[in-house]
PDB file of C-alpha atoms in Angstrom:
ATOM      1  CA  MET A 119      -9.297   8.825  -6.991  1.00 97.00           C
ATOM      2  CA  LYS A 120     -10.765   6.080  -4.859  1.00 98.00           C
ATOM      3  CA  VAL A 121      -8.738   4.136  -2.286  1.00 98.00           C
ATOM      4  CA  THR A 122     -10.076   1.030  -0.539  1.00 98.00           C
ATOM      5  CA  VAL A 123      -8.329  -0.443   2.489  1.00 98.00           C
ATOM      6  CA  LEU A 124      -8.179  -4.238   2.124  1.00 98.00           C
ATOM      7  CA  GLY A 125      -5.908  -5.104   5.034  1.00 98.00           C
ATOM      8  CA  ILE A 126      -5.012  -3.340   8.264  1.00 98.00           C
ATOM      9  CA  TRP A 127      -2.769  -5.680  10.222  1.00 98.00           C
ATOM     10  CA  GLY A 128       0.992  -5.855  10.651  1.00 97.00           C
ATOM     11  CA  GLY A 129       2.773  -9.215  10.623  1.00 97.00           C
ATOM     12  CA  PHE A 130      -0.184 -11.551  10.299  1.00 98.00           C
ATOM     13  CA  PRO A 131      -3.927 -11.097   9.731  1.00 98.00           C
ATOM     14  CA  GLY A 132      -6.408 -10.896  12.551  1.00 97.00           C
ATOM     15  CA  ALA A 133      -9.319 -13.352  12.355  1.00 97.00           C
ATOM     16  CA  GLY A 134     -11.217 -12.731   9.121  1.00 96.00           C
ATOM     17  CA  GLY A 135      -8.903  -9.896   8.137  1.00 98.00           C
ATOM     18  CA  ALA A 136      -5.788  -9.226   6.082  1.00 98.00           C
ATOM     19  CA  THR A 137      -2.383  -7.611   6.222  1.00 98.00           C
ATOM     20  CA  ALA A 138      -1.204  -4.835   3.885  1.00 98.00           C
ATOM     21  CA  GLY A 139      -3.222  -4.233   0.725  1.00 98.00           C
ATOM     22  CA  TYR A 140      -4.805  -1.113  -0.795  1.00 99.00           C
ATOM     23  CA  LEU A 141      -6.882  -0.827  -3.965  1.00 98.00           C
ATOM     24  CA  PHE A 142      -6.419   2.403  -5.954  1.00 98.00           C
ATOM     25  CA  GLU A 143      -8.979   3.193  -8.645  1.00 98.00           C
ATOM     26  CA  TYR A 144      -9.193   6.008 -11.142  1.00 97.00           C
ATOM     27  CA  ASP A 145     -10.677   6.271 -14.635  1.00 95.00           C
ATOM     28  CA  HIS A 146     -11.653   2.568 -14.657  1.00 95.00           C
ATOM     29  CA  TYR A 147      -8.068   1.497 -13.853  1.00 98.00           C
ATOM     30  CA  ARG A 148      -7.490  -0.754 -10.831  1.00 98.00           C
ATOM     31  CA  LEU A 149      -4.114  -0.807  -9.109  1.00 98.00           C
ATOM     32  CA  LEU A 150      -3.308  -2.968  -6.069  1.00 98.00           C
ATOM     33  CA  VAL A 151      -0.617  -1.632  -3.737  1.00 98.00           C
ATOM     34  CA  ASP A 152       0.874  -4.500  -1.726  1.00 98.00           C
ATOM     35  CA  CYS A 153      -0.701  -7.946  -1.538  1.00 98.00           C
ATOM     36  CA  GLY A 154      -0.444  -9.360   1.960  1.00 98.00           C
ATOM     37  CA  SER A 155      -2.032 -12.351   3.645  1.00 98.00           C
ATOM     38  CA  GLY A 156      -5.821 -12.390   3.199  1.00 98.00           C
ATOM     39  CA  VAL A 157      -5.865  -9.526   0.693  1.00 98.00           C
ATOM     40  CA  LEU A 158      -7.302 -11.560  -2.199  1.00 98.00           C
ATOM     41  CA  ALA A 159     -10.341 -12.598  -0.181  1.00 98.00           C
ATOM     42  CA  GLN A 160     -11.007  -8.946   0.664  1.00 98.00           C
ATOM     43  CA  LEU A 161     -10.270  -7.698  -2.865  1.00 98.00           C
ATOM     44  CA  GLN A 162     -13.023  -9.861  -4.335  1.00 98.00           C
ATOM     45  CA  LYS A 163     -15.583  -8.014  -2.235  1.00 98.00           C
ATOM     46  CA  HIS A 164     -14.868  -4.943  -4.382  1.00 98.00           C
ATOM     47  CA  ILE A 165     -13.772  -6.084  -7.856  1.00 98.00           C
ATOM     48  CA  LYS A 166     -13.493  -9.239  -9.926  1.00 97.00           C
ATOM     49  CA  LEU A 167      -9.905 -10.472  -9.888  1.00 97.00           C
ATOM     50  CA  GLU A 168      -9.775 -10.686 -13.668  1.00 97.00           C
ATOM     51  CA  THR A 169     -10.344  -6.912 -13.847  1.00 97.00           C
ATOM     52  CA  LEU A 170      -7.258  -6.060 -11.770  1.00 98.00           C
ATOM     53  CA  ASP A 171      -4.849  -4.118 -13.997  1.00 98.00           C
ATOM     54  CA  ALA A 172      -1.570  -4.139 -12.060  1.00 98.00           C
ATOM     55  CA  VAL A 173       0.147  -4.595  -8.701  1.00 98.00           C
ATOM     56  CA  VAL A 174       2.980  -2.581  -7.185  1.00 98.00           C
ATOM     57  CA  LEU A 175       4.900  -3.887  -4.157  1.00 98.00           C
ATOM     58  CA  SER A 176       6.766  -1.918  -1.508  1.00 98.00           C
ATOM     59  CA  HIS A 177       8.947  -4.805  -0.299  1.00 98.00           C
ATOM     60  CA  SER A 178       9.060  -8.571   0.046  1.00 98.00           C
ATOM     61  CA  HIS A 179       8.105  -9.197   3.680  1.00 98.00           C
ATOM     62  CA  HIS A 180       5.364 -11.813   3.843  1.00 98.00           C
ATOM     63  CA  ASP A 181       2.750  -9.484   5.270  1.00 98.00           C
ATOM     64  CA  HIS A 182       3.041  -7.435   2.071  1.00 98.00           C
ATOM     65  CA  VAL A 183       3.371 -10.208  -0.552  1.00 98.00           C
ATOM     66  CA  ALA A 184       1.887 -13.414   0.889  1.00 98.00           C
ATOM     67  CA  ASP A 185      -1.029 -13.507  -1.566  1.00 98.00           C
ATOM     68  CA  ILE A 186       1.094 -13.050  -4.700  1.00 98.00           C
ATOM     69  CA  GLY A 187       1.132 -16.816  -5.307  1.00 97.00           C
ATOM     70  CA  PRO A 188      -2.665 -17.146  -5.097  1.00 97.00           C
ATOM     71  CA  LEU A 189      -3.019 -14.015  -7.238  1.00 98.00           C
ATOM     72  CA  HIS A 190      -0.861 -15.680  -9.892  1.00 98.00           C
ATOM     73  CA  PHE A 191      -3.127 -18.735  -9.883  1.00 98.00           C
ATOM     74  CA  SER A 192      -6.162 -16.501 -10.332  1.00 97.00           C
ATOM     75  CA  SER A 193      -4.577 -15.061 -13.479  1.00 97.00           C
ATOM     76  CA  LEU A 194      -3.719 -18.551 -14.709  1.00 97.00           C
ATOM     77  CA  VAL A 195      -7.285 -19.807 -14.213  1.00 97.00           C
ATOM     78  CA  HIS A 196      -8.870 -16.704 -15.703  1.00 97.00           C
ATOM     79  CA  GLN A 197      -6.699 -16.902 -18.824  1.00 95.00           C
ATOM     80  CA  ARG A 198      -7.497 -20.585 -19.311  1.00 96.00           C
ATOM     81  CA  ILE A 199     -11.232 -19.965 -19.107  1.00 95.00           C
ATOM     82  CA  GLU A 200     -10.779 -16.867 -21.294  1.00 96.00           C
ATOM     83  CA  TRP A 201     -11.832 -14.311 -18.712  1.00 96.00           C
ATOM     84  CA  ARG A 202      -8.439 -12.630 -19.025  1.00 95.00           C
ATOM     85  CA  ASP A 203      -6.443 -12.218 -22.235  1.00 94.00           C
ATOM     86  CA  HIS A 204      -3.112 -10.843 -20.966  1.00 94.00           C
ATOM     87  CA  PRO A 205      -0.632 -11.345 -18.095  1.00 97.00           C
ATOM     88  CA  LEU A 206      -1.114  -9.542 -14.808  1.00 98.00           C
ATOM     89  CA  THR A 207       1.859  -7.218 -14.293  1.00 98.00           C
ATOM     90  CA  ILE A 208       3.511  -6.980 -10.885  1.00 98.00           C
ATOM     91  CA  TYR A 209       5.949  -4.117 -10.304  1.00 98.00           C
ATOM     92  CA  THR A 210       8.734  -4.632  -7.772  1.00 98.00           C
ATOM     93  CA  ALA A 211      11.954  -2.957  -6.733  1.00 97.00           C
ATOM     94  CA  PRO A 212      14.994  -4.640  -8.363  1.00 96.00           C
ATOM     95  CA  VAL A 213      16.110  -6.202  -5.076  1.00 97.00           C
ATOM     96  CA  ASP A 214      12.767  -8.036  -4.772  1.00 97.00           C
ATOM     97  CA  THR A 215      12.368  -9.072  -8.413  1.00 96.00           C
ATOM     98  CA  PRO A 216      14.095 -12.504  -8.145  1.00 96.00           C
ATOM     99  CA  TYR A 217      11.968 -13.572  -5.175  1.00 97.00           C
ATOM    100  CA  ILE A 218       8.659 -12.399  -6.625  1.00 97.00           C
ATOM    101  CA  SER A 219       9.588 -13.959  -9.996  1.00 97.00           C
ATOM    102  CA  SER A 220      10.018 -17.303  -8.228  1.00 96.00           C
ATOM    103  CA  LEU A 221       6.359 -17.198  -7.118  1.00 96.00           C
ATOM    104  CA  VAL A 222       4.831 -16.638 -10.565  1.00 97.00           C
ATOM    105  CA  GLU A 223       5.143 -17.773 -14.162  1.00 95.00           C
ATOM    106  CA  GLU A 224       4.633 -16.172 -17.558  1.00 94.00           C
ATOM    107  CA  PRO A 225       2.449 -15.843 -19.557  1.00 95.00           C
ATOM    108  CA  PHE A 226       0.006 -15.662 -16.680  1.00 97.00           C
ATOM    109  CA  THR A 227       1.903 -13.137 -14.570  1.00 97.00           C
ATOM    110  CA  LYS A 228       4.730 -10.808 -15.565  1.00 97.00           C
ATOM    111  CA  VAL A 229       7.178  -9.241 -13.105  1.00 98.00           C
ATOM    112  CA  VAL A 230       8.628  -5.840 -14.010  1.00 97.00           C
ATOM    113  CA  HIS A 231      11.066  -4.010 -11.767  1.00 95.00           C
ATOM    114  CA  TYR A 232      10.735  -0.298 -11.219  1.00 98.00           C
ATOM    115  CA  ASP A 233      13.624   2.079 -10.679  1.00 97.00           C
ATOM    116  CA  PRO A 234      13.110   3.689  -7.251  1.00 97.00           C
ATOM    117  CA  GLU A 235      15.004   6.744  -8.497  1.00 97.00           C
ATOM    118  CA  ASP A 236      12.485   7.386 -11.285  1.00 98.00           C
ATOM    119  CA  GLU A 237       8.770   8.093 -11.470  1.00 98.00           C
ATOM    120  CA  LEU A 238       6.704   5.050 -12.409  1.00 98.00           C
ATOM    121  CA  ASN A 239       3.693   5.536 -14.662  1.00 98.00           C
ATOM    122  CA  ILE A 240       1.004   2.843 -14.382  1.00 97.00           C
ATOM    123  CA  GLY A 241      -2.213   3.565 -16.235  1.00 97.00           C
ATOM    124  CA  PRO A 242      -3.448   6.953 -14.930  1.00 98.00           C
ATOM    125  CA  PHE A 243      -1.189   6.803 -11.865  1.00 98.00           C
ATOM    126  CA  GLN A 244       2.210   8.389 -11.331  1.00 98.00           C
ATOM    127  CA  ILE A 245       4.252   6.934  -8.468  1.00 98.00           C
ATOM    128  CA  ARG A 246       7.339   8.383  -6.822  1.00 98.00           C
ATOM    129  CA  PHE A 247       9.378   6.278  -4.400  1.00 98.00           C
ATOM    130  CA  SER A 248      11.596   6.895  -1.391  1.00 98.00           C
ATOM    131  CA  LYS A 249      13.614   4.288   0.492  1.00 98.00           C
ATOM    132  CA  THR A 250      12.395   3.657   4.031  1.00 98.00           C
ATOM    133  CA  ALA A 251      14.152   2.697   7.273  1.00 98.00           C
ATOM    134  CA  HIS A 252      13.259  -0.979   7.629  1.00 98.00           C
ATOM    135  CA  PRO A 253      15.189  -4.237   8.175  1.00 96.00           C
ATOM    136  CA  VAL A 254      14.855  -5.039   4.448  1.00 97.00           C
ATOM    137  CA  SER A 255      14.852  -2.713   1.448  1.00 97.00           C
ATOM    138  CA  CYS A 256      11.439  -1.048   1.272  1.00 98.00           C
ATOM    139  CA  GLN A 257       9.941   1.826  -0.705  1.00 98.00           C
ATOM    140  CA  ALA A 258       7.443   4.425   0.450  1.00 98.00           C
ATOM    141  CA  MET A 259       5.224   5.809  -2.304  1.00 98.00           C
ATOM    142  CA  ARG A 260       3.603   9.046  -3.375  1.00 98.00           C
ATOM    143  CA  ILE A 261       0.772   8.133  -5.746  1.00 98.00           C
ATOM    144  CA  THR A 262      -0.852  10.749  -7.973  1.00 98.00           C
ATOM    145  CA  ALA A 263      -3.780  10.710 -10.403  1.00 97.00           C
ATOM    146  CA  ALA A 264      -5.268  13.825 -12.008  1.00 94.00           C
ATOM    147  CA  GLY A 265      -4.164  16.166  -9.251  1.00 94.00           C
ATOM    148  CA  THR A 266      -5.053  13.973  -6.251  1.00 97.00           C
ATOM    149  CA  GLU A 267      -2.096  12.706  -4.211  1.00 98.00           C
ATOM    150  CA  VAL A 268      -1.899   9.884  -1.678  1.00 98.00           C
ATOM    151  CA  GLY A 269       1.156   9.078   0.416  1.00 98.00           C
ATOM    152  CA  TYR A 270       1.882   5.540   1.610  1.00 99.00           C
ATOM    153  CA  THR A 271       4.680   5.069   4.132  1.00 98.00           C
ATOM    154  CA  ALA A 272       4.891   1.296   3.643  1.00 98.00           C
ATOM    155  CA  ASP A 273       7.054   0.015   6.541  1.00 98.00           C
ATOM    156  CA  THR A 274       9.476   2.472   8.099  1.00 98.00           C
ATOM    157  CA  SER A 275      10.672   4.178  11.217  1.00 98.00           C
ATOM    158  CA  TRP A 276      10.982   7.973  11.375  1.00 97.00           C
ATOM    159  CA  LEU A 277      13.236   9.675   8.865  1.00 98.00           C
ATOM    160  CA  ASP A 278      13.664  13.439   8.702  1.00 98.00           C
ATOM    161  CA  LYS A 279      12.963  13.393   4.957  1.00 98.00           C
ATOM    162  CA  TRP A 280       9.385  12.180   5.364  1.00 98.00           C
ATOM    163  CA  PRO A 281       7.657  15.561   5.941  1.00 98.00           C
ATOM    164  CA  LEU A 282       9.099  16.852   2.662  1.00 98.00           C
ATOM    165  CA  PHE A 283       8.409  13.671   0.698  1.00 98.00           C
ATOM    166  CA  PHE A 284       4.753  13.615   1.782  1.00 98.00           C
ATOM    167  CA  LYS A 285       4.269  17.407   1.746  1.00 98.00           C
ATOM    168  CA  ASN A 286       0.658  18.446   1.116  1.00 98.00           C
ATOM    169  CA  VAL A 287      -0.678  15.035   0.062  1.00 98.00           C
ATOM    170  CA  ASP A 288      -4.460  14.784   0.224  1.00 98.00           C
ATOM    171  CA  LEU A 289      -4.246  11.542   2.195  1.00 98.00           C
ATOM    172  CA  LEU A 290      -1.417   9.913   4.141  1.00 98.00           C
ATOM    173  CA  ILE A 291      -1.690   6.169   4.773  1.00 98.00           C
ATOM    174  CA  ALA A 292       0.809   5.670   7.585  1.00 98.00           C
ATOM    175  CA  GLU A 293       1.926   2.487   9.216  1.00 98.00           C
ATOM    176  CA  CYS A 294       1.317   2.634  12.953  1.00 98.00           C
ATOM    177  CA  SER A 295       2.872  -0.424  14.542  1.00 98.00           C
ATOM    178  CA  PHE A 296       3.631   0.991  17.985  1.00 98.00           C
ATOM    179  CA  TYR A 297       2.086   3.124  20.703  1.00 98.00           C
ATOM    180  CA  ASP A 298       3.518   6.387  22.005  1.00 97.00           C
ATOM    181  CA  GLY A 299       6.607   5.800  24.128  1.00 94.00           C
ATOM    182  CA  GLN A 300       7.546   2.501  22.501  1.00 96.00           C
ATOM    183  CA  ASP A 301      10.730   2.165  20.432  1.00 93.00           C
ATOM    184  CA  GLY A 302       9.867   1.837  16.755  1.00 92.00           C
ATOM    185  CA  GLN A 303      13.359   2.604  15.456  1.00 91.00           C
ATOM    186  CA  LYS A 304      14.870  -0.812  16.156  1.00 89.00           C
ATOM    187  CA  ALA A 305      12.023  -2.658  14.415  1.00 93.00           C
ATOM    188  CA  GLY A 306      11.790  -0.176  11.555  1.00 96.00           C
ATOM    189  CA  HIS A 307       8.278   1.038  12.330  1.00 98.00           C
ATOM    190  CA  LEU A 308       6.409   4.201  13.319  1.00 98.00           C
ATOM    191  CA  THR A 309       4.606   5.005  16.549  1.00 98.00           C
ATOM    192  CA  SER A 310       1.242   6.733  16.767  1.00 98.00           C
ATOM    193  CA  THR A 311       2.953   9.968  17.763  1.00 98.00           C
ATOM    194  CA  ASP A 312       5.398   9.670  14.855  1.00 98.00           C
ATOM    195  CA  CYS A 313       2.396   9.420  12.526  1.00 98.00           C
ATOM    196  CA  GLY A 314       0.775  12.471  14.040  1.00 98.00           C
ATOM    197  CA  HIS A 315       3.962  14.543  13.825  1.00 98.00           C
ATOM    198  CA  LEU A 316       4.499  13.453  10.222  1.00 98.00           C
ATOM    199  CA  ALA A 317       0.955  14.410   9.224  1.00 98.00           C
ATOM    200  CA  ALA A 318       1.279  17.783  10.939  1.00 98.00           C
ATOM    201  CA  GLU A 319       4.717  18.649   9.563  1.00 98.00           C
ATOM    202  CA  ALA A 320       3.781  17.511   6.041  1.00 98.00           C
ATOM    203  CA  ASN A 321       0.490  19.439   6.170  1.00 98.00           C
ATOM    204  CA  VAL A 322      -1.463  16.474   4.832  1.00 98.00           C
ATOM    205  CA  GLY A 323      -5.199  16.606   4.240  1.00 98.00           C
ATOM    206  CA  GLU A 324      -6.158  13.445   6.112  1.00 98.00           C
ATOM    207  CA  LEU A 325      -4.407  10.624   7.966  1.00 98.00           C
ATOM    208  CA  ILE A 326      -5.241   6.915   8.069  1.00 98.00           C
ATOM    209  CA  LEU A 327      -3.363   4.745  10.583  1.00 98.00           C
ATOM    210  CA  THR A 328      -2.749   1.196   9.357  1.00 98.00           C
ATOM    211  CA  HIS A 329      -0.392  -1.824   9.796  1.00 98.00           C
ATOM    212  CA  LEU A 330      -1.842  -2.030  13.274  1.00 98.00           C
ATOM    213  CA  PRO A 331      -0.547  -3.974  16.291  1.00 98.00           C
ATOM    214  CA  HIS A 332      -2.347  -7.067  17.582  1.00 98.00           C
ATOM    215  CA  TYR A 333      -2.419  -5.811  21.164  1.00 97.00           C
ATOM    216  CA  GLY A 334      -3.634  -2.821  23.112  1.00 97.00           C
ATOM    217  CA  ASP A 335      -6.533  -0.505  22.315  1.00 97.00           C
ATOM    218  CA  HIS A 336      -6.421   0.995  18.826  1.00 98.00           C
ATOM    219  CA  GLU A 337      -8.439   3.969  20.053  1.00 97.00           C
ATOM    220  CA  THR A 338      -5.345   4.886  22.051  1.00 98.00           C
ATOM    221  CA  LEU A 339      -3.355   5.039  18.797  1.00 98.00           C
ATOM    222  CA  LEU A 340      -6.003   7.405  17.472  1.00 98.00           C
ATOM    223  CA  SER A 341      -5.951   9.726  20.460  1.00 98.00           C
ATOM    224  CA  GLU A 342      -2.138   9.792  20.526  1.00 98.00           C
ATOM    225  CA  ALA A 343      -1.970  10.787  16.841  1.00 98.00           C
ATOM    226  CA  GLU A 344      -4.731  13.366  17.271  1.00 98.00           C
ATOM    227  CA  ALA A 345      -2.785  14.981  20.111  1.00 97.00           C
ATOM    228  CA  VAL A 346      -0.234  16.268  17.586  1.00 97.00           C
ATOM    229  CA  PHE A 347      -2.228  16.449  14.331  1.00 98.00           C
ATOM    230  CA  GLN A 348      -5.325  18.613  14.211  1.00 94.00           C
ATOM    231  CA  GLY A 349      -6.669  17.238  10.923  1.00 96.00           C
ATOM    232  CA  ASN A 350      -8.924  14.263  10.306  1.00 97.00           C
ATOM    233  CA  VAL A 351      -7.437  10.974  11.584  1.00 98.00           C
ATOM    234  CA  GLN A 352      -8.945   7.525  11.148  1.00 98.00           C
ATOM    235  CA  ILE A 353      -7.967   4.055  12.263  1.00 98.00           C
ATOM    236  CA  ALA A 354      -7.911   1.845   9.168  1.00 98.00           C
ATOM    237  CA  SER A 355     -10.708  -0.701   8.927  1.00 98.00           C
ATOM    238  CA  THR A 356     -11.235  -3.463   6.407  1.00 98.00           C
ATOM    239  CA  GLY A 357     -13.256  -2.064   3.504  1.00 98.00           C
ATOM    240  CA  LEU A 358     -12.740   1.585   4.461  1.00 98.00           C
ATOM    241  CA  VAL A 359     -13.107   3.763   1.350  1.00 98.00           C
ATOM    242  CA  TRP A 360     -11.524   7.181   0.837  1.00 98.00           C
ATOM    243  CA  GLN A 361     -12.448   9.148  -2.257  1.00 96.00           C
ATOM    244  CA  LYS A 362     -11.606  12.545  -3.711  1.00 91.00           C
ATOM    245  CA  GLU A 363     -12.790  14.035  -6.974  1.00 81.00           C
ATOM    246  CA  SER A 364     -10.180  14.943  -9.563  1.00 70.00           C
ATOM    247  CA  THR A 365      -9.013  18.544  -9.613  1.00 62.00           C
ATOM    248  CA  ARG A 366      -8.515  18.488 -13.387  1.00 57.00           C
TER     249      ARG A 366
END
């Protein structure tokens, strides 16, 4: 499985960057997880938009869906010039389906809601969901392909269920909106220390900190997470690639 970080920022993109967006690739299938502001510009550095197979969204906050409208227009244009011969499918939780449906139009883009209580199968990927602690309904994900597992917290504050939900994943992509000592609970976000404790308690292989704040020194986030997790920790960067060979 190959994972490419397309956006690293929370709320709004830094200059030349993007908010939440992650490209998952396995066996020639391309899945986009979240589609925030600036993600489409970054995505085209790695694949042609007409080759994108599907999108799955964690929730409807703008920093996770802002580029859905432009993505729809790319599908429209590519179908009209015959570069694409089928709708692009976007998977959403039922609560978000009406809003996302208002941004797109068939036959260029199709919105399908997933049941957060069930496993979702998209191409070679299997996705399990778990509701997060956030001001709007949001789903964390555990994404599997051929034995490799990646956890994605989406937006959330600490919940005691997280270490079990993300147990033993090869990679944890954790939102890290606050520094140690700040209050992430009220805003529905994690601190650097929360991320470190989660990675340690879940026994994950590696940790990537993302959904970063627009202030302070991100190296401090890194050192605070490393103080409680002894494994490999990275600060997300635009274009960062993580890859692991299939185990079967």
